[in-house]
Amino acid sequence: MRHIISILLENEAGALSRVAGLFSARGYNIASLTVAPTEDPTLSRMTLVTSGSEEIVDQIRKQLNKLVDVVKLVDLTDDDRIEREMLLIKVCAEGGERDEIKRLADIFRGRIIDVTDRAYTIELTGDGSKLDAFISVLKSRRILEVVRSGVIGIARGNGACVAETP
Amino acid sequence: MDRGVTAVELTGAEIFVRCLRDEGVEYLFGYPGGAVLHIYDALYKQEEVKHILVRHEQGATHAADGYARSTGKPGVVLVTSGPGATNAVTGIATAYMDSVPLVVFTGQVMTSLIGDDAFQEVDAIGITRPCVKHNFMVKDVRDLASIMRKAFHVATTGRPGPVVVDIPKDITAHKTAYVFPKDPTLRSYKPVREGDPAAIRQAAALLVSAKRPMVYAGGGIVLGNAAPELTALVRYLGAPCTNTLMGLGGFPATDPLFVGMLGMHGTYEANMAMHDCDVLLAVGARFDDRVTGDLDKFCPNARIIHIDVDPASIQKNVPVEIPIVGEAALVLRDLLAALQATDSAPDKAALAAWWRLIDEWRSRQCLNYDRANIEVIKPQFVLETLYRLTRGDAYVTSDVGQHQMWAAQFYKFDKPRRWINSGGLGTMGFGLPAAIGVQLAHPEATVACVTGEASIQMCIQELSTCKQYDLPIKIINLNNRYMGMVRQWQEFFYQSRYSHSYLEALPDFVKLAESYGHAGLRIDKPQDVEAALREALGRRDRLVFLDFITDQTENVYPMIAAGAGHNEMHLATDRELA
Ligand SMILES: Cc1cc2nc3c(=O)[nH]c(=O)nc-3n(C[C@H](O)[C@H](O)[C@H](O)COP(=O)(O)OP(=O)(O)OC[C@H]3O[C@@H](n4cnc5c(N)ncnc54)[C@H](O)[C@@H]3O)c2cc1C
Ligand SMILES: Cc1ncc(C[n+]2csc(CCOP(=O)(O)OP(=O)(O)O)c2C)c(N)n1
Ligand SMILES: [Mg+2]
């Protein structure tokens, strides 16, 4: 089953490679991984999407928690949560195509963020399936480049995955 | 001046030495080189931290490891950058697999040169990452003391393990004021100590309800100094107790409740009891594949309680009913109290029936061998004699192979921290340097290194270290002219095609020992074994290398082939499946 795990880790050189190394050394899957510093510059937030049997995901959580750089870990899978991913897609848009592609972008609530006489670059956020759907709608056109950010997620409601203040 | 604080500024190298002193480090095992010369200069100017010069960095890590395993204190290593660091890796991985607390300092090229393929530069942090509990790179001399403090804290708490600290050369020259940090805690690292009381009460209830209870205790008992608590609990339960290879000494081997080691080369009674028990209490053991054999056939009838300080050890290979995360000593103490607090007591009649079954298994005498042989030295006989002559009170280190298994089977350890061997990584070459660390830590004790002619050659250069520091280690070389363990597998599983497992061109070990300044003896008759051991043990002041020419084709029994079940053992007597 697919799991989405949110991790706070020390914002230190090497912390990311510890996580990546753990996955390759133990043969776990990583579907996507995003990481950036938080409002507290000593911490990074990582969102990791993985999959495996319950036993394997249980080991993944325990092994991640065991890393000395991991400050806090929450598995969002069972929570009511919001997931977002960003897509930047560059697609050929010439002549009559231009209006139609713009319409499609509007339908998906995408935004055209760069325009040339031959191409549009469109920005779209949403969950993974929405991005997939948009890409497949554009499949019949000439897609020049696809850039996806990987998933980030947060629990709905008041609960928060934050470091305990000492 | 006040301990722990200096008003004047010190160099990184001086701070390094002060920190070791303030951590209470007795011995530093190391080998110099360019990147650590400032540190070596600081070491030269003091006498509190004693430096032990090895002959190869692998030896430094194993010696520190032997020191740590036999004392419970962290072993400390200093090596230079590049090849110094890579040579240390085998020893770091060895300690990692057996959860031994080490702090290994690697020199690094100057900060400004990192990443430039500078002379003797390797990415020590990257290379060691998969085989350390944690590692640190020091980027500012003002962080040095706090990083060192954290390194010792992480290495020695929770599930222990090796920690590497990489120190660029320029950091050891920079200056700052020295303060020994009082509090080493990290916000991201808080090992659990106490077990969950509700789970402990549940475990107690399950244990008293057992008709065929079994206790399976591992290295965590030794690492966590929990032998007294384990012994008290097992005696209260009146249950059979087995130890893993790493747990030997965690429960007294001469206690009638002890059924021997379990697993691939465990006793018939231990493995059969595992197979037939109805409640299994696992403590400080990690269900290694050499122990469980085929997981589908593992303890088919048992409800399992598992106590471990590392949550990741629990439910990793085997599903358990009652997981308890915590320090073995504390949880076992609470578990005994919980048992004593319940109204019900262990079922005496059921236990008696269980023991009758176990005694039947015992009567197979699975460790029997050809004792009457007067032609050729049986390796088991050497170890039995060693046990008798040392009254079971020696520190025994070992290398890897058949000799290791025989030592585990025939030397009965009643105390923890006496049996020092590489179980998880199975590192040939471990025994002799480990014995160096043990002998330094216990100068008055008898330290025997049980080895084979192949293993001993992997760190033989450390004989020179033994000479330099006058270490009177007794080397018991069970010389079968074979990589015996490899030969045994080839006999069983490759129709006796002995591909590259025969050792030709062996050195004359007696002369070799003598050339290093030690005494050597070759023994090739069973009648001479005892006298030779007596003579060697009597020489309190000298290392004696005993080269026992043993039976070439002896095999280790019992044996469970990889992937078989506990009730599918090869025994020596019938050479058939039990
Ligand atoms: C040639 C060869 C043959 C072998 N054959 C056998 C064999 O027949 N039988 C056998 O048993 N082994 C055998 N081994 C060894 C085997 O490979 C494993 O190393 C060993 O079984 C692991 O022992 P353990 O489960 O006690 O775990 P260890 O590696 O000792 O791990 C300790 C466990 O205790 C936990 N722990 C640590 N500190 C504490 C604490 N304070 N409180 C609670 N828990 C703690 C740790 O988290 C870990 O889970 C063999 C090795 C070799 C090289
Ligand atoms: C560094 C290393 N290389 C290879 C092995 C594989 N191996 C395990 S036992 C063994 C043979 C050991 O021979 P010896 O030291 O003579 O001991 P014996 O089995 O004969 O008692 C080998 C090669 C190992 N464990 N470690
Ligand atoms: Mg041999």
mmCIF file with all atom_site columns, C-alpha atoms in Angstrom, chain B residues 181-240:
data_model
loop_
_atom_site.group_PDB
_atom_site.id
_atom_site.type_symbol
_atom_site.label_atom_id
_atom_site.label_alt_id
_atom_site.label_comp_id
_atom_site.label_asym_id
_atom_site.label_entity_id
_atom_site.label_seq_id
_atom_site.pdbx_PDB_ins_code
_atom_site.Cartn_x
_atom_site.Cartn_y
_atom_site.Cartn_z
_atom_site.occupancy
_atom_site.B_iso_or_equiv
_atom_site.pdbx_formal_charge
_atom_site.auth_seq_id
_atom_site.auth_comp_id
_atom_site.auth_asym_id
_atom_site.auth_atom_id
_atom_site.pdbx_PDB_model_num
ATOM 1  C CA . PRO B 1 181 ? 29.636 20.402  27.589 1.00 0.00 ? 181 PRO B CA 1
ATOM 2  C CA . LYS B 1 182 ? 27.611 19.188  30.557 1.00 0.00 ? 182 LYS B CA 1
ATOM 3  C CA . ASP B 1 183 ? 24.560 18.068  28.645 1.00 0.00 ? 183 ASP B CA 1
ATOM 4  C CA . PRO B 1 184 ? 25.113 15.938  25.585 1.00 0.00 ? 184 PRO B CA 1
ATOM 5  C CA . THR B 1 185 ? 21.445 15.389  24.731 1.00 0.00 ? 185 THR B CA 1
ATOM 6  C CA . LEU B 1 186 ? 20.154 15.759  21.193 1.00 0.00 ? 186 LEU B CA 1
ATOM 7  C CA . ARG B 1 187 ? 16.560 16.793  20.526 1.00 0.00 ? 187 ARG B CA 1
ATOM 8  C CA . SER B 1 188 ? 16.254 14.091  17.888 1.00 0.00 ? 188 SER B CA 1
ATOM 9  C CA . TYR B 1 189 ? 17.607 11.215  19.962 1.00 0.00 ? 189 TYR B CA 1
ATOM 10 C CA . LYS B 1 190 ? 15.802 9.925   23.033 1.00 0.00 ? 190 LYS B CA 1
ATOM 11 C CA . PRO B 1 191 ? 16.100 6.178   23.545 1.00 0.00 ? 191 PRO B CA 1
ATOM 12 C CA . VAL B 1 192 ? 13.348 4.553   25.575 1.00 0.00 ? 192 VAL B CA 1
ATOM 13 C CA . ARG B 1 193 ? 14.470 3.035   28.863 1.00 0.00 ? 193 ARG B CA 1
ATOM 14 C CA . GLU B 1 194 ? 11.428 1.887   30.817 1.00 0.00 ? 194 GLU B CA 1
ATOM 15 C CA . GLY B 1 195 ? 9.020  -0.673  29.410 1.00 0.00 ? 195 GLY B CA 1
ATOM 16 C CA . ASP B 1 196 ? 5.281  -0.059  29.122 1.00 0.00 ? 196 ASP B CA 1
ATOM 17 C CA . PRO B 1 197 ? 3.737  -1.283  32.421 1.00 0.00 ? 197 PRO B CA 1
ATOM 18 C CA . ALA B 1 198 ? 0.567  -2.572  30.756 1.00 0.00 ? 198 ALA B CA 1
ATOM 19 C CA . ALA B 1 199 ? 2.540  -4.673  28.288 1.00 0.00 ? 199 ALA B CA 1
ATOM 20 C CA . ILE B 1 200 ? 4.700  -5.964  31.129 1.00 0.00 ? 200 ILE B CA 1
ATOM 21 C CA . ARG B 1 201 ? 1.599  -7.069  33.074 1.00 0.00 ? 201 ARG B CA 1
ATOM 22 C CA . GLN B 1 202 ? 0.279  -8.798  29.954 1.00 0.00 ? 202 GLN B CA 1
ATOM 23 C CA . ALA B 1 203 ? 3.613  -10.543 29.487 1.00 0.00 ? 203 ALA B CA 1
ATOM 24 C CA . ALA B 1 204 ? 3.573  -11.728 33.099 1.00 0.00 ? 204 ALA B CA 1
ATOM 25 C CA . ALA B 1 205 ? 0.081  -13.163 32.670 1.00 0.00 ? 205 ALA B CA 1
ATOM 26 C CA . LEU B 1 206 ? 1.089  -14.971 29.500 1.00 0.00 ? 206 LEU B CA 1
ATOM 27 C CA . LEU B 1 207 ? 4.220  -16.380 31.128 1.00 0.00 ? 207 LEU B CA 1
ATOM 28 C CA . VAL B 1 208 ? 2.409  -17.847 34.144 1.00 0.00 ? 208 VAL B CA 1
ATOM 29 C CA . SER B 1 209 ? -0.147 -19.421 31.844 1.00 0.00 ? 209 SER B CA 1
ATOM 30 C CA . ALA B 1 210 ? 2.570  -21.234 29.881 1.00 0.00 ? 210 ALA B CA 1
ATOM 31 C CA . LYS B 1 211 ? 2.850  -25.002 29.925 1.00 0.00 ? 211 LYS B CA 1
ATOM 32 C CA . ARG B 1 212 ? 6.067  -25.114 27.922 1.00 0.00 ? 212 ARG B CA 1
ATOM 33 C CA . PRO B 1 213 ? 7.795  -21.734 28.458 1.00 0.00 ? 213 PRO B CA 1
ATOM 34 C CA . MET B 1 214 ? 11.132 -20.923 26.874 1.00 0.00 ? 214 MET B CA 1
ATOM 35 C CA . VAL B 1 215 ? 13.522 -17.997 27.310 1.00 0.00 ? 215 VAL B CA 1
ATOM 36 C CA . TYR B 1 216 ? 15.662 -16.940 24.328 1.00 0.00 ? 216 TYR B CA 1
ATOM 37 C CA . ALA B 1 217 ? 18.154 -14.274 25.407 1.00 0.00 ? 217 ALA B CA 1
ATOM 38 C CA . GLY B 1 218 ? 20.678 -12.531 23.189 1.00 0.00 ? 218 GLY B CA 1
ATOM 39 C CA . GLY B 1 219 ? 23.471 -10.022 23.077 1.00 0.00 ? 219 GLY B CA 1
ATOM 40 C CA . GLY B 1 220 ? 21.199 -7.321  24.502 1.00 0.00 ? 220 GLY B CA 1
ATOM 41 C CA . ILE B 1 221 ? 21.552 -8.975  27.921 1.00 0.00 ? 221 ILE B CA 1
ATOM 42 C CA . VAL B 1 222 ? 25.318 -8.561  27.767 1.00 0.00 ? 222 VAL B CA 1
ATOM 43 C CA . LEU B 1 223 ? 25.228 -5.104  26.178 1.00 0.00 ? 223 LEU B CA 1
ATOM 44 C CA . GLY B 1 224 ? 22.615 -3.925  28.681 1.00 0.00 ? 224 GLY B CA 1
ATOM 45 C CA . ASN B 1 225 ? 24.245 -5.455  31.780 1.00 0.00 ? 225 ASN B CA 1
ATOM 46 C CA . ALA B 1 226 ? 21.062 -7.393  32.447 1.00 0.00 ? 226 ALA B CA 1
ATOM 47 C CA . ALA B 1 227 ? 22.513 -10.786 33.390 1.00 0.00 ? 227 ALA B CA 1
ATOM 48 C CA . PRO B 1 228 ? 21.455 -10.606 37.077 1.00 0.00 ? 228 PRO B CA 1
ATOM 49 C CA . GLU B 1 229 ? 17.890 -9.608  36.166 1.00 0.00 ? 229 GLU B CA 1
ATOM 50 C CA . LEU B 1 230 ? 17.662 -12.332 33.527 1.00 0.00 ? 230 LEU B CA 1
ATOM 51 C CA . THR B 1 231 ? 19.010 -14.966 35.875 1.00 0.00 ? 231 THR B CA 1
ATOM 52 C CA . ALA B 1 232 ? 16.556 -14.025 38.608 1.00 0.00 ? 232 ALA B CA 1
ATOM 53 C CA . LEU B 1 233 ? 13.602 -14.113 36.228 1.00 0.00 ? 233 LEU B CA 1
ATOM 54 C CA . VAL B 1 234 ? 14.504 -17.442 34.616 1.00 0.00 ? 234 VAL B CA 1
ATOM 55 C CA . ARG B 1 235 ? 14.985 -19.038 38.023 1.00 0.00 ? 235 ARG B CA 1
ATOM 56 C CA . TYR B 1 236 ? 11.637 -17.715 39.173 1.00 0.00 ? 236 TYR B CA 1
ATOM 57 C CA . LEU B 1 237 ? 9.957  -19.189 36.104 1.00 0.00 ? 237 LEU B CA 1
ATOM 58 C CA . GLY B 1 238 ? 11.905 -22.439 36.275 1.00 0.00 ? 238 GLY B CA 1
ATOM 59 C CA . ALA B 1 239 ? 11.929 -22.289 32.494 1.00 0.00 ? 239 ALA B CA 1
ATOM 60 C CA . PRO B 1 240 ? 14.640 -23.478 30.123 1.00 0.00 ? 240 PRO B CA 1
#
